[in-house]
Coordinates of C-alpha atoms in Angstrom, one line a residue:
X1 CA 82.6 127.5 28.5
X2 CA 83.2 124.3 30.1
X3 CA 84.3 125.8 34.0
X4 CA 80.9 127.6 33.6
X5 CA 78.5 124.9 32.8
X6 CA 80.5 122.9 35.5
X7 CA 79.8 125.7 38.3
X8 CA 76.2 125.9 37.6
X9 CA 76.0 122.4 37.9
X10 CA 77.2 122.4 41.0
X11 CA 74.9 125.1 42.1
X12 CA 71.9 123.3 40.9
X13 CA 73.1 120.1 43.0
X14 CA 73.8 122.3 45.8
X15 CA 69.8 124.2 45.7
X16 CA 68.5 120.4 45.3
X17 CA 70.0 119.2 47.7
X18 CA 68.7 122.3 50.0
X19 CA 65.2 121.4 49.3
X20 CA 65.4 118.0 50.1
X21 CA 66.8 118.8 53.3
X22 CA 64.3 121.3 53.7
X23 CA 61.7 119.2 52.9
X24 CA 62.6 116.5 55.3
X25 CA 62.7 118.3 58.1
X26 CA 59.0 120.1 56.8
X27 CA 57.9 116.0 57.0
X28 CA 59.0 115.5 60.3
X29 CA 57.8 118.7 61.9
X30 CA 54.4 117.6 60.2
X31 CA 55.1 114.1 61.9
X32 CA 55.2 115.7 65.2
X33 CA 52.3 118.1 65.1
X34 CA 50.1 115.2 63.6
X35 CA 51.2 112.6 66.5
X36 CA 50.7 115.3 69.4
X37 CA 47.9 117.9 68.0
X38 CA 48.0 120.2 71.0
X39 CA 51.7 121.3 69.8
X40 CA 50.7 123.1 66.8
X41 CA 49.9 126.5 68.8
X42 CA 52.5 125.7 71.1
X43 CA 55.6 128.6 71.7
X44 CA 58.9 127.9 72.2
X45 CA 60.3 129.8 74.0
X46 CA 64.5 130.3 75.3
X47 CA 65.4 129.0 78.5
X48 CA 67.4 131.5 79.8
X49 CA 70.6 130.5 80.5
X50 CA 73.0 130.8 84.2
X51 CA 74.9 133.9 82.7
X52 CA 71.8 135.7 81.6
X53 CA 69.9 135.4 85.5
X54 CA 70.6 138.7 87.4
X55 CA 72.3 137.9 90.9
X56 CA 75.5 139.2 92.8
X57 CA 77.2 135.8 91.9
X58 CA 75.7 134.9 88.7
X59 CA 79.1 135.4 86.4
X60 CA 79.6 133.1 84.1
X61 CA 81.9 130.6 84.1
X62 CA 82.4 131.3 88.2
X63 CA 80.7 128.0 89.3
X64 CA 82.3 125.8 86.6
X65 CA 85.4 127.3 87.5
X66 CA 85.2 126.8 91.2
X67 CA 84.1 122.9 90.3
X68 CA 87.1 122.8 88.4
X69 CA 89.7 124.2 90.2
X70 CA 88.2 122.0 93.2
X71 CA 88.3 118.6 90.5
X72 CA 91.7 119.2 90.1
X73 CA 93.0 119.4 94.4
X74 CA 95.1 116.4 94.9
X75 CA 92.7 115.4 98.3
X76 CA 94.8 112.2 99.2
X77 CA 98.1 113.8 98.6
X78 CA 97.2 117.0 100.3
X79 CA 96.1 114.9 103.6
X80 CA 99.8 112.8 103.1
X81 CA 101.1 116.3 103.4
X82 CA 99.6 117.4 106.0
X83 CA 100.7 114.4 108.0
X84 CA 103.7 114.5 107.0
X85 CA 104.5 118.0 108.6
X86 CA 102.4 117.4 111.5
X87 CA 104.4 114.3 112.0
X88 CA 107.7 115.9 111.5
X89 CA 107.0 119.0 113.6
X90 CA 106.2 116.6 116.3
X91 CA 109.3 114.7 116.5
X92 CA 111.6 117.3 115.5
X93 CA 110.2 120.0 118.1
X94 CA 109.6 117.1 121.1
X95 CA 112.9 115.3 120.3
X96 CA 114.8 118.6 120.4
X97 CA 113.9 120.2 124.1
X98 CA 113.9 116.8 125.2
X99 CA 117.3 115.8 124.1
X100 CA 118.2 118.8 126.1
X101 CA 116.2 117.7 128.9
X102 CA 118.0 114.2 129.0
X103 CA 121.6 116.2 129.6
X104 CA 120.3 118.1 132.2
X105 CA 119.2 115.4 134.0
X106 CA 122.1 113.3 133.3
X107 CA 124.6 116.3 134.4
X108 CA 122.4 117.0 137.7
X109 CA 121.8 113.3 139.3
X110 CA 123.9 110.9 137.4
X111 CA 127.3 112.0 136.2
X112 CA 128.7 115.3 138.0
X113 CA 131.8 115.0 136.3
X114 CA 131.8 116.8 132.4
X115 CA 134.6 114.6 131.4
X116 CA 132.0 111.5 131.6
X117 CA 129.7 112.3 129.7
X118 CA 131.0 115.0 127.3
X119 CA 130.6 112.6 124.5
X120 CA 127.1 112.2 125.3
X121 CA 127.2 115.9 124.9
X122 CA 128.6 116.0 121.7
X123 CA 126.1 113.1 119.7
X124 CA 122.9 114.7 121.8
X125 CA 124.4 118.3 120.2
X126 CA 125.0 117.0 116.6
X127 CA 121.6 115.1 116.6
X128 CA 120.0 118.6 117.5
X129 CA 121.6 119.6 114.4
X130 CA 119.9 116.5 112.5
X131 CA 116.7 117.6 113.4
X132 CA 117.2 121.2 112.2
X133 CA 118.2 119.6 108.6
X134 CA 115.4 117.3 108.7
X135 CA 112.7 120.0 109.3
X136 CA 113.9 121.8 106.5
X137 CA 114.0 118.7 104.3
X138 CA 110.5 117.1 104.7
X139 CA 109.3 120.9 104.7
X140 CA 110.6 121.1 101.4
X141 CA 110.3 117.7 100.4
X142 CA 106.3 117.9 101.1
X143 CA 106.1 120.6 98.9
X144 CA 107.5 119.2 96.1
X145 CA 105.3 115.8 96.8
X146 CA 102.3 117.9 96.9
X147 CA 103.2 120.1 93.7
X148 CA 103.7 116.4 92.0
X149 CA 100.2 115.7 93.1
X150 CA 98.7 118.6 91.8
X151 CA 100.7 117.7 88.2
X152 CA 99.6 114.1 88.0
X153 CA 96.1 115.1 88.8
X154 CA 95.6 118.0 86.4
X155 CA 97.4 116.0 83.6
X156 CA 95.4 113.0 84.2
X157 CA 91.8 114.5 84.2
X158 CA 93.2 117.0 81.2
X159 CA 91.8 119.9 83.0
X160 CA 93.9 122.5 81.7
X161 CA 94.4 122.2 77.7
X162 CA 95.5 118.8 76.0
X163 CA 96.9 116.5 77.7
X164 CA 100.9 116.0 77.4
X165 CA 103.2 114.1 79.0
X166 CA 107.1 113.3 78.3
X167 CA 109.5 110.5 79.2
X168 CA 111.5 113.1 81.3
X169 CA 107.9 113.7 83.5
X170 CA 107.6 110.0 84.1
X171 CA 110.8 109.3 85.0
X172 CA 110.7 112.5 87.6
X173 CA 107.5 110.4 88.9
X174 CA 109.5 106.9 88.7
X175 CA 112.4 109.1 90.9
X176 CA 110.3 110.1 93.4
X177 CA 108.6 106.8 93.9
X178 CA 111.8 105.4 94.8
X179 CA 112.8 107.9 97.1
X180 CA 110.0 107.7 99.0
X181 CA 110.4 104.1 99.1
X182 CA 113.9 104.6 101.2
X183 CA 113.0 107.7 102.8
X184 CA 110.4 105.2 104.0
X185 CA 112.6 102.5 105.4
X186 CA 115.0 105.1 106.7
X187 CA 112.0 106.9 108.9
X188 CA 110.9 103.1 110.2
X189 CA 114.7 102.9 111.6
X190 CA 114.1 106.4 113.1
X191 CA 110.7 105.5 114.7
X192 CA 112.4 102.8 116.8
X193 CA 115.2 104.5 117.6
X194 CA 112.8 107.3 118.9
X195 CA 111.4 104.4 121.1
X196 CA 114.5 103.7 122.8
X197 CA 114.4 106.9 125.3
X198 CA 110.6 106.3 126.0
X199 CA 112.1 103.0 127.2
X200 CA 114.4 104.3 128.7
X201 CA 112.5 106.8 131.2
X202 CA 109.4 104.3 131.7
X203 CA 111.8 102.0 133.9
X204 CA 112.8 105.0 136.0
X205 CA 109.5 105.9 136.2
X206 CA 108.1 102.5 136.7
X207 CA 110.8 102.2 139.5
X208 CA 109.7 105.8 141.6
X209 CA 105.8 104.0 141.4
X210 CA 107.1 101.0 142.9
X211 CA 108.8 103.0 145.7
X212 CA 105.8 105.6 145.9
X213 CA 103.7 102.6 146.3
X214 CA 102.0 101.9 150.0
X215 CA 103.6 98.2 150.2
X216 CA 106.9 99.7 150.2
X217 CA 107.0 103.0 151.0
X218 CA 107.9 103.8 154.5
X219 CA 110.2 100.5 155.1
X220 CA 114.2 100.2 154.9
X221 CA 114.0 97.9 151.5
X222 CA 113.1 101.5 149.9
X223 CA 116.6 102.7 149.8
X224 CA 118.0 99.5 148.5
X225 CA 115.8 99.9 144.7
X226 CA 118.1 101.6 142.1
X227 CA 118.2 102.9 138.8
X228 CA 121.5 102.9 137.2
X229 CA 121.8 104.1 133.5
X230 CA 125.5 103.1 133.0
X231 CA 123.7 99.7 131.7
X232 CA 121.9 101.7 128.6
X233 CA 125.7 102.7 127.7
X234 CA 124.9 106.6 127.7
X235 CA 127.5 107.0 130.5
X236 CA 130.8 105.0 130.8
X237 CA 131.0 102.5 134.1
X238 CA 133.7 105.0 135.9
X239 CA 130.7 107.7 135.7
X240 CA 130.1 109.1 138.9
X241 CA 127.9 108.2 141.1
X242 CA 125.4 106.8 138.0
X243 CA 123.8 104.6 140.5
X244 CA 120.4 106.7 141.8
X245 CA 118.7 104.6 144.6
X246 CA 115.7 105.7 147.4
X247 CA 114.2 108.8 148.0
X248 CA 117.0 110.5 145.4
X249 CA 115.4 108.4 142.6
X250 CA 112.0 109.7 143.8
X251 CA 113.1 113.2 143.8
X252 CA 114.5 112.9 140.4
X253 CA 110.7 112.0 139.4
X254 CA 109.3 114.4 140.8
X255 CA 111.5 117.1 139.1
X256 CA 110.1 119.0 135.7
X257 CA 112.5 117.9 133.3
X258 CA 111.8 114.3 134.0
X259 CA 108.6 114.9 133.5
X260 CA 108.2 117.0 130.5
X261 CA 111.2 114.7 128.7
X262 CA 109.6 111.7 129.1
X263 CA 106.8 112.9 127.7
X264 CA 108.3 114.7 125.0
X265 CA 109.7 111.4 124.2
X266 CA 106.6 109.8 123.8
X267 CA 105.1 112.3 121.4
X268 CA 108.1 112.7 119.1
X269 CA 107.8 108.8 119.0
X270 CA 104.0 109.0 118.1
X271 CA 105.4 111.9 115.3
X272 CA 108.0 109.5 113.8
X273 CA 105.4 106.7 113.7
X274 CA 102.9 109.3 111.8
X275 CA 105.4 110.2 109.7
X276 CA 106.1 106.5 108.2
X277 CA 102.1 106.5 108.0
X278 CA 102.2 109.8 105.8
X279 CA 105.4 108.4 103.7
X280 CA 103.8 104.7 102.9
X281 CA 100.9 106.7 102.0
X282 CA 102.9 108.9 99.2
X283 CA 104.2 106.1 98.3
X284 CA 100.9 104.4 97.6
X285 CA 99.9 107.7 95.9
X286 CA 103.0 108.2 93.6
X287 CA 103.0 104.3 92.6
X288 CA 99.2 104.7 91.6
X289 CA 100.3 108.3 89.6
X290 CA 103.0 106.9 87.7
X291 CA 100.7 103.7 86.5
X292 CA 98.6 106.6 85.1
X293 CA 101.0 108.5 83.4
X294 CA 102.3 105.7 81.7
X295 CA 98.6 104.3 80.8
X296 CA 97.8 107.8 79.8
X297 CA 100.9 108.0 77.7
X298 CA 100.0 104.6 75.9
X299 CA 96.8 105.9 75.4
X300 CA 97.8 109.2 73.7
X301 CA 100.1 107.1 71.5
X302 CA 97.5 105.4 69.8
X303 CA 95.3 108.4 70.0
X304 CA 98.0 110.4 67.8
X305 CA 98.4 107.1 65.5
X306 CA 94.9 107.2 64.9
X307 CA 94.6 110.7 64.0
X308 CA 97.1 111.1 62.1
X309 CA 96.0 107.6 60.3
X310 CA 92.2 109.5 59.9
X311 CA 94.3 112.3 58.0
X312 CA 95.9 110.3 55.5
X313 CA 92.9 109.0 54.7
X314 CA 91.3 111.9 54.8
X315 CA 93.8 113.5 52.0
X316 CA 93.7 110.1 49.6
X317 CA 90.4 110.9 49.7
X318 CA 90.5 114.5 48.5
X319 CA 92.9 113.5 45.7
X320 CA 90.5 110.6 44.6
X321 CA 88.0 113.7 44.5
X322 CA 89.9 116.1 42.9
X323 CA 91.1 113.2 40.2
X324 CA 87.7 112.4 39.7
X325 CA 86.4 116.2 39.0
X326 CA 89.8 116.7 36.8
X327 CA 88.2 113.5 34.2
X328 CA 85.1 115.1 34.1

């Protein structure tokens, strides 16, 4: 007998309370229509929404898509990448047919005899062999840089589900930071080692101006201006003749591989210098990604504490409730 008068209790609570909700929302529909009189013959009507207009490219959910796919592109790291390649493909591709320029040259004009300069051979042949491994790296290397990107991004503006991370992911970030950082230092060593040839060939070419000039050209001192390479220590001091002086050094200027390896030179210098630009700028990016990561992770930490703090106090609540009901 008691459960039943207990349940219609409740029910009559639960109508009154209807009413009074009813009621209050009767008042302020009243309210309105007596403030702004021309309302009361007014019809509402639906405004249609994007998915219910008729067009070739009206599914729904297309355009939102599109602005999130686009939300979540990585733009800065995508441009690092993109210099990073051009900037590898530059110096490795230059520096590789004009390494093999610099032998020709040295095996035509300044050193006839192999046994000279066959160590020269070797290092020019093994650093060939350098650039093949470091085209594959940075190709992979970018990839993986650019797939972090994406990550960090995605997990940062939560666009795909909850956001997550783990110790493991920020210390993968932390990794990566830090091999930047020497890959960094490492490329700055090879940008000015990449300016030593450029150097190198802009004092022989310097020298065939000054005897192509008018002031000299024509008179007997022409003969006595020299370039001898055995001073840059490619070529040992017994090299033969490695002394190139007159109209011979002229010729040698005028020939294609000088001029396509010292230019060569000069753009795999300008592609070592634009890859440091595109690592200091993954490093910049990565740095800025892991302070995220972590802030995000602090931040999901309390988040967590504070939900599962709102449950607890949620079910002391319920008991309190169900304690209360049990009395009465």
């Amino acid at each position: 007998m008691k459960p039943a008068m207990e349940t219609a209790a409740e029910e009559n609570a639960e109508q009154s309370q209807e009413r009074k909700v009813n009621s209050r929302a009767e008042m302020e529909i009243g309210r309105y229509h007596w403030m702004y009189p021309g309302s009361k013959n007014h019809q509402y009507r639906p405004v249609p929404t994007l998915g219910d207009r008729a067009g070739p490219l009206s599914s729904p959910g297309c355009f939102e898509c599109c602005i999130k796919c686009l939300g979540g592109v990585p733009y800065a790291s995508l441009v690092a990448t993109i210099l990073c390649f051009s900037g590898v493909a530059l110096f490795c591709g230059c520096g590789h047919v004009a390494l093999a320029g610099t032998v020709a040259i040295l095996e035509q004009h300044f050193s006839t005899n192999t046994s000279d300069h066959a160590l020269l051979s070797e290092v020019i042949q093994l650093m060939q062999y350098v650039i093949y491994g470091i085209a594959s790296f940075f190709f992979l290397y970018g990839i993986i840089l650019l797939a972090e990107g994406f990550y960090t991004t995605s997990a940062v503006k939560e666009l795909h589900g909850e956001f997550k991370t783990t110790a493991c992911g920020r210390c993968i970030s932390g990794m990566f930071v830090f091999l930047t950082y020497v890959l960094g230092v490492a490329w700055l060593g090879v940008f000015g080692f990449s300016a030593v040839p450029v150097f190198m060939f802009y004092n022989i070419w310097s020298t065939c101006e000054v005897i192509k000039s008018p002031q000299t050209n024509g008179t007997t001192g022409v003969e006595q201006i020299c370039v001898d390479v055995r001073q840059y220590g490619i070529i040992p001091w017994n090299a033969f003749p490695g002394k190139i002086c007159g109209s011979a050094l002229e010729n040698i200027c005028n020939t294609n591989e000088f001029y396509m390896s010292y230019h060569l030179f000069i753009v795999a210098c300008a592609g070592a210098g634009a890859t440091v630009i595109a690592l200091i700028h993954f490093l910049m990016i990565l740095s800025s990604n892991w302070a995220y990561l972590k802030d995000a992770s602090k931040m999901q930490a309390y988040q967590d504490i504070k939900a599962k703090e709102e449950q607890e106090l949620q079910d002391i609540q319920s008991r309190s409730k169900e304690q209360l009901n049990s009395y009465t």
